[in-house]
PDB file of C-alpha atoms and ligand atoms in Angstrom:
ATOM      1  CA  UNK A   1     107.140 110.222  93.146  1.00 98.00           C
ATOM      2  CA  UNK A   2     103.763 110.342  91.491  1.00 98.00           C
ATOM      3  CA  UNK A   3     102.066 107.364  89.801  1.00 98.00           C
ATOM      4  CA  UNK A   4      98.676 107.185  88.091  1.00 98.00           C
ATOM      5  CA  UNK A   5      96.515 104.086  87.981  1.00 99.00           C
ATOM      6  CA  UNK A   6      94.274 104.098  84.924  1.00 99.00           C
ATOM      7  CA  UNK A   7      91.314 101.741  84.603  1.00 99.00           C
ATOM      8  CA  UNK A   8      89.321 101.218  81.435  1.00 98.00           C
ATOM      9  CA  UNK A   9      85.753 100.277  80.607  1.00 98.00           C
ATOM     10  CA  UNK A  10      83.534  98.064  82.752  1.00 98.00           C
ATOM     11  CA  UNK A  11      86.038  97.844  85.585  1.00 98.00           C
ATOM     12  CA  UNK A  12      83.621 100.021  87.576  1.00 98.00           C
ATOM     13  CA  UNK A  13      81.381  96.934  87.621  1.00 98.00           C
ATOM     14  CA  UNK A  14      83.912  94.642  89.289  1.00 98.00           C
ATOM     15  CA  UNK A  15      82.236  92.684  92.053  1.00 97.00           C
ATOM     16  CA  UNK A  16      79.030  92.188  90.087  1.00 96.00           C
ATOM     17  CA  UNK A  17      80.517  91.654  86.646  1.00 96.00           C
ATOM     18  CA  UNK A  18      81.156  87.970  85.770  1.00 96.00           C
ATOM     19  CA  UNK A  19      82.365  87.167  89.315  1.00 96.00           C
ATOM     20  CA  UNK A  20      83.455  83.650  88.338  1.00 95.00           C
ATOM     21  CA  UNK A  21      86.031  85.318  86.090  1.00 96.00           C
ATOM     22  CA  UNK A  22      86.812  88.614  87.805  1.00 97.00           C
ATOM     23  CA  UNK A  23      86.133  87.779  91.450  1.00 94.00           C
ATOM     24  CA  UNK A  24      84.040  89.500  94.101  1.00 95.00           C
ATOM     25  CA  UNK A  25      86.330  92.412  94.877  1.00 97.00           C
ATOM     26  CA  UNK A  26      85.040  95.788  93.761  1.00 98.00           C
ATOM     27  CA  UNK A  27      87.163  98.446  92.101  1.00 98.00           C
ATOM     28  CA  UNK A  28      86.898 100.438  95.348  1.00 98.00           C
ATOM     29  CA  UNK A  29      88.379  97.434  97.211  1.00 98.00           C
ATOM     30  CA  UNK A  30      91.257  97.317  94.716  1.00 98.00           C
ATOM     31  CA  UNK A  31      91.765 101.073  94.969  1.00 98.00           C
ATOM     32  CA  UNK A  32      92.019 100.837  98.775  1.00 98.00           C
ATOM     33  CA  UNK A  33      94.581  98.040  98.459  1.00 98.00           C
ATOM     34  CA  UNK A  34      96.653  99.970  95.915  1.00 98.00           C
ATOM     35  CA  UNK A  35      96.477 103.179  97.962  1.00 98.00           C
ATOM     36  CA  UNK A  36      97.771 101.269 101.003  1.00 98.00           C
ATOM     37  CA  UNK A  37     100.663  99.924  98.926  1.00 98.00           C
ATOM     38  CA  UNK A  38     101.391 103.398  97.551  1.00 98.00           C
ATOM     39  CA  UNK A  39     101.531 104.796 101.090  1.00 98.00           C
ATOM     40  CA  UNK A  40     104.054 102.104 102.059  1.00 98.00           C
ATOM     41  CA  UNK A  41     106.131 103.009  99.024  1.00 98.00           C
ATOM     42  CA  UNK A  42     105.793 106.737  99.729  1.00 98.00           C
ATOM     43  CA  UNK A  43     104.184 107.285  96.337  1.00 98.00           C
ATOM     44  CA  UNK A  44     101.512 109.858  95.544  1.00 98.00           C
ATOM     45  CA  UNK A  45      98.708 108.085  93.717  1.00 98.00           C
ATOM     46  CA  UNK A  46      96.176 109.282  91.189  1.00 98.00           C
ATOM     47  CA  UNK A  47      93.264 106.924  90.454  1.00 98.00           C
ATOM     48  CA  UNK A  48      91.173 107.072  87.279  1.00 98.00           C
ATOM     49  CA  UNK A  49      88.405 104.884  85.879  1.00 98.00           C
ATOM     50  CA  UNK A  50      86.547 105.665  82.700  1.00 98.00           C
ATOM     51  CA  UNK A  51      84.330 103.782  80.269  1.00 98.00           C
ATOM     52  CA  UNK A  52      85.229 106.134  77.421  1.00 98.00           C
ATOM     53  CA  UNK A  53      88.113 105.647  75.017  1.00 98.00           C
ATOM     54  CA  UNK A  54      88.653 109.381  74.470  1.00 98.00           C
ATOM     55  CA  UNK A  55      88.685 110.038  78.205  1.00 98.00           C
ATOM     56  CA  UNK A  56      91.300 107.323  78.615  1.00 98.00           C
ATOM     57  CA  UNK A  57      93.374 108.971  75.859  1.00 98.00           C
ATOM     58  CA  UNK A  58      92.977 112.319  77.671  1.00 98.00           C
ATOM     59  CA  UNK A  59      94.129 110.687  80.913  1.00 98.00           C
ATOM     60  CA  UNK A  60      97.233 109.269  79.194  1.00 98.00           C
ATOM     61  CA  UNK A  61      98.014 112.634  77.601  1.00 98.00           C
ATOM     62  CA  UNK A  62      97.628 114.192  81.044  1.00 98.00           C
ATOM     63  CA  UNK A  63     100.418 112.002  82.436  1.00 98.00           C
ATOM     64  CA  UNK A  64     103.000 114.030  80.545  1.00 96.00           C
ATOM     65  CA  UNK A  65     105.145 116.228  82.737  1.00 95.00           C
ATOM     66  CA  UNK A  66     103.261 115.518  85.953  1.00 95.00           C
ATOM     67  CA  UNK A  67     103.466 111.757  86.513  1.00 98.00           C
ATOM     68  CA  UNK A  68     106.521 109.520  86.786  1.00 98.00           C
ATOM     69  CA  UNK A  69     104.761 106.354  85.664  1.00 98.00           C
ATOM     70  CA  UNK A  70     101.459 104.535  85.398  1.00 99.00           C
ATOM     71  CA  UNK A  71      99.801 101.228  86.129  1.00 99.00           C
ATOM     72  CA  UNK A  72      97.181 100.619  83.464  1.00 99.00           C
ATOM     73  CA  UNK A  73      94.364  98.149  83.143  1.00 99.00           C
ATOM     74  CA  UNK A  74      93.064  99.234  79.748  1.00 99.00           C
ATOM     75  CA  UNK A  75      90.386  96.488  79.862  1.00 98.00           C
ATOM     76  CA  UNK A  76      88.958  95.808  76.391  1.00 98.00           C
ATOM     77  CA  UNK A  77      90.635  98.904  74.879  1.00 98.00           C
ATOM     78  CA  UNK A  78      93.955  97.187  75.443  1.00 98.00           C
ATOM     79  CA  UNK A  79      93.008  94.747  72.698  1.00 98.00           C
ATOM     80  CA  UNK A  80      91.678  97.285  70.228  1.00 98.00           C
ATOM     81  CA  UNK A  81      92.633 100.906  70.749  1.00 98.00           C
ATOM     82  CA  UNK A  82      95.316 102.291  68.465  1.00 98.00           C
ATOM     83  CA  UNK A  83      94.378 105.720  69.850  1.00 98.00           C
ATOM     84  CA  UNK A  84      95.448 104.559  73.299  1.00 98.00           C
ATOM     85  CA  UNK A  85      98.664 103.100  71.876  1.00 99.00           C
ATOM     86  CA  UNK A  86      99.392 106.369  70.074  1.00 99.00           C
ATOM     87  CA  UNK A  87      98.824 108.319  73.299  1.00 98.00           C
ATOM     88  CA  UNK A  88     101.397 106.194  75.151  1.00 98.00           C
ATOM     89  CA  UNK A  89     103.826 106.566  72.249  1.00 98.00           C
ATOM     90  CA  UNK A  90     103.327 110.323  72.410  1.00 98.00           C
ATOM     91  CA  UNK A  91     103.812 110.831  76.155  1.00 98.00           C
ATOM     92  CA  UNK A  92     106.652 108.352  76.695  1.00 98.00           C
ATOM     93  CA  UNK A  93     105.672 107.754  80.322  1.00 98.00           C
ATOM     94  CA  UNK A  94     106.709 104.307  81.624  1.00 98.00           C
ATOM     95  CA  UNK A  95     103.795 102.051  82.451  1.00 98.00           C
ATOM     96  CA  UNK A  96     102.963  98.538  83.579  1.00 99.00           C
ATOM     97  CA  UNK A  97      99.979  96.915  81.859  1.00 99.00           C
ATOM     98  CA  UNK A  98      97.807  94.898  84.230  1.00 98.00           C
ATOM     99  CA  UNK A  99      94.964  92.491  83.552  1.00 98.00           C
ATOM    100  CA  UNK A 100      93.124  90.715  86.341  1.00 98.00           C
ATOM    101  CA  UNK A 101      92.679  87.599  84.231  1.00 98.00           C
ATOM    102  CA  UNK A 102      95.286  85.738  82.228  1.00 98.00           C
ATOM    103  CA  UNK A 103      94.313  87.172  78.859  1.00 98.00           C
ATOM    104  CA  UNK A 104      96.842  84.869  77.176  1.00 98.00           C
ATOM    105  CA  UNK A 105      94.714  81.880  78.140  1.00 97.00           C
ATOM    106  CA  UNK A 106      91.398  83.382  77.043  1.00 98.00           C
ATOM    107  CA  UNK A 107      89.598  83.860  73.723  1.00 97.00           C
ATOM    108  CA  UNK A 108      91.840  84.512  70.690  1.00 97.00           C
ATOM    109  CA  UNK A 109      90.781  88.178  70.453  1.00 97.00           C
ATOM    110  CA  UNK A 110      91.978  88.805  74.026  1.00 98.00           C
ATOM    111  CA  UNK A 111      95.369  87.140  73.624  1.00 98.00           C
ATOM    112  CA  UNK A 112      97.031  90.191  72.152  1.00 96.00           C
ATOM    113  CA  UNK A 113      97.264  93.738  73.372  1.00 98.00           C
ATOM    114  CA  UNK A 114      98.200  96.813  71.390  1.00 98.00           C
ATOM    115  CA  UNK A 115     100.148  98.163  74.383  1.00 98.00           C
ATOM    116  CA  UNK A 116     102.239  95.197  75.523  1.00 98.00           C
ATOM    117  CA  UNK A 117     105.367  96.016  73.517  1.00 98.00           C
ATOM    118  CA  UNK A 118     105.351  99.583  74.867  1.00 98.00           C
ATOM    119  CA  UNK A 119     104.937  98.505  78.489  1.00 98.00           C
ATOM    120  CA  UNK A 120     107.721  98.032  81.030  1.00 98.00           C
ATOM    121  CA  UNK A 121     105.950  94.784  81.907  1.00 98.00           C
ATOM    122  CA  UNK A 122     102.628  93.010  81.476  1.00 98.00           C
ATOM    123  CA  UNK A 123     101.004  91.309  84.465  1.00 98.00           C
ATOM    124  CA  UNK A 124      98.050  89.084  83.686  1.00 98.00           C
ATOM    125  CA  UNK A 125      96.233  86.552  85.816  1.00 98.00           C
ATOM    126  CA  UNK A 126      97.152  87.627  89.347  1.00 98.00           C
ATOM    127  CA  UNK A 127      93.775  89.214  90.000  1.00 97.00           C
ATOM    128  CA  UNK A 128      93.803  92.385  92.092  1.00 97.00           C
ATOM    129  CA  UNK A 129      97.293  91.536  93.344  1.00 98.00           C
ATOM    130  CA  UNK A 130      98.543  92.351  89.845  1.00 98.00           C
ATOM    131  CA  UNK A 131      97.978  96.040  90.590  1.00 98.00           C
ATOM    132  CA  UNK A 132     100.147  96.086  93.720  1.00 98.00           C
ATOM    133  CA  UNK A 133     102.814  93.857  92.181  1.00 98.00           C
ATOM    134  CA  UNK A 134     102.806  96.158  89.146  1.00 98.00           C
ATOM    135  CA  UNK A 135     103.024  99.309  91.258  1.00 98.00           C
ATOM    136  CA  UNK A 136     105.919  97.955  93.298  1.00 98.00           C
ATOM    137  CA  UNK A 137     107.823  96.802  90.206  1.00 98.00           C
ATOM    138  CA  UNK A 138     107.264 100.111  88.442  1.00 98.00           C
ATOM    139  CA  UNK A 139     108.433 102.143  91.439  1.00 98.00           C
ATOM    140  CA  UNK A 140     111.467  99.879  92.043  1.00 98.00           C
ATOM    141  CA  UNK A 141     112.472 100.368  88.404  1.00 98.00           C
ATOM    142  CA  UNK A 142     111.975 104.137  88.488  1.00 98.00           C
ATOM    143  CA  UNK A 143     113.975 104.460  91.718  1.00 97.00           C
ATOM    144  CA  UNK A 144     116.755 102.290  90.329  1.00 97.00           C
ATOM    145  CA  UNK A 145     116.929 104.765  87.427  1.00 86.00           C
TER     146      UNK A 145
HETATM  147  C1  LIG B   1      90.632  92.665  81.588  1.00 86.74           C
HETATM  148  C2  LIG B   1      90.668  91.665  80.425  1.00 86.74           C
HETATM  149  C3  LIG B   1      89.996  92.248  79.198  1.00 86.74           C
HETATM  150  O1  LIG B   1      90.006  91.293  78.142  1.00 86.74           O
HETATM  151  C4  LIG B   1      88.549  92.599  79.497  1.00 86.74           C
HETATM  152  O2  LIG B   1      87.967  93.228  78.377  1.00 86.74           O
HETATM  153  C5  LIG B   1      88.396  93.417  80.723  1.00 86.74           C
HETATM  154  C6  LIG B   1      89.219  93.112  81.889  1.00 86.74           C
HETATM  155  C7  LIG B   1      91.222  92.042  82.881  1.00 86.74           C
HETATM  156  O3  LIG B   1      91.504  92.805  83.791  1.00 86.74           O
HETATM  157  O4  LIG B   1      91.357  90.816  82.967  1.00 86.74           O
HETATM  158  O5  LIG B   1      87.522  94.282  80.797  1.00 86.74           O
HETATM  159  O6  LIG B   1      91.436  93.787  81.264  1.00 86.74           O
END
């Protein structure tokens, strides 16, 4: 089984970016944790981070036919990007939406996502653990058929 983890803008700055909110772990730390979980689950993992909306759309389009599912932290594009939503609608690849913070308890403009209703599940507020919980849940669901 092959799963992609897609990370949106500014997540490359985790560790230095607003640490009181996002913690001290870097994206490389999170990647290592998720790769370890993927190995336990016997899942082949692809890892992407981009700051560019179009590149994120390209990455979603690229899931089609070669990836069984995705774990996606769309970052701010999750609140705004109809292009990203349209890409997920087009490819029909199951995905779990992950946010490190509990976006539902933050500013009004972060409390909604344009992807949530398309997602298998939304995990918000578990920090980096949300990625591994999301991966495990996604894989369990895919294996259960
Ligand atoms: C985020 C939440 C978004 O509102 C924000 O724009 C991010 C990170 C999170 O992981 O909590 O960049 O997706």
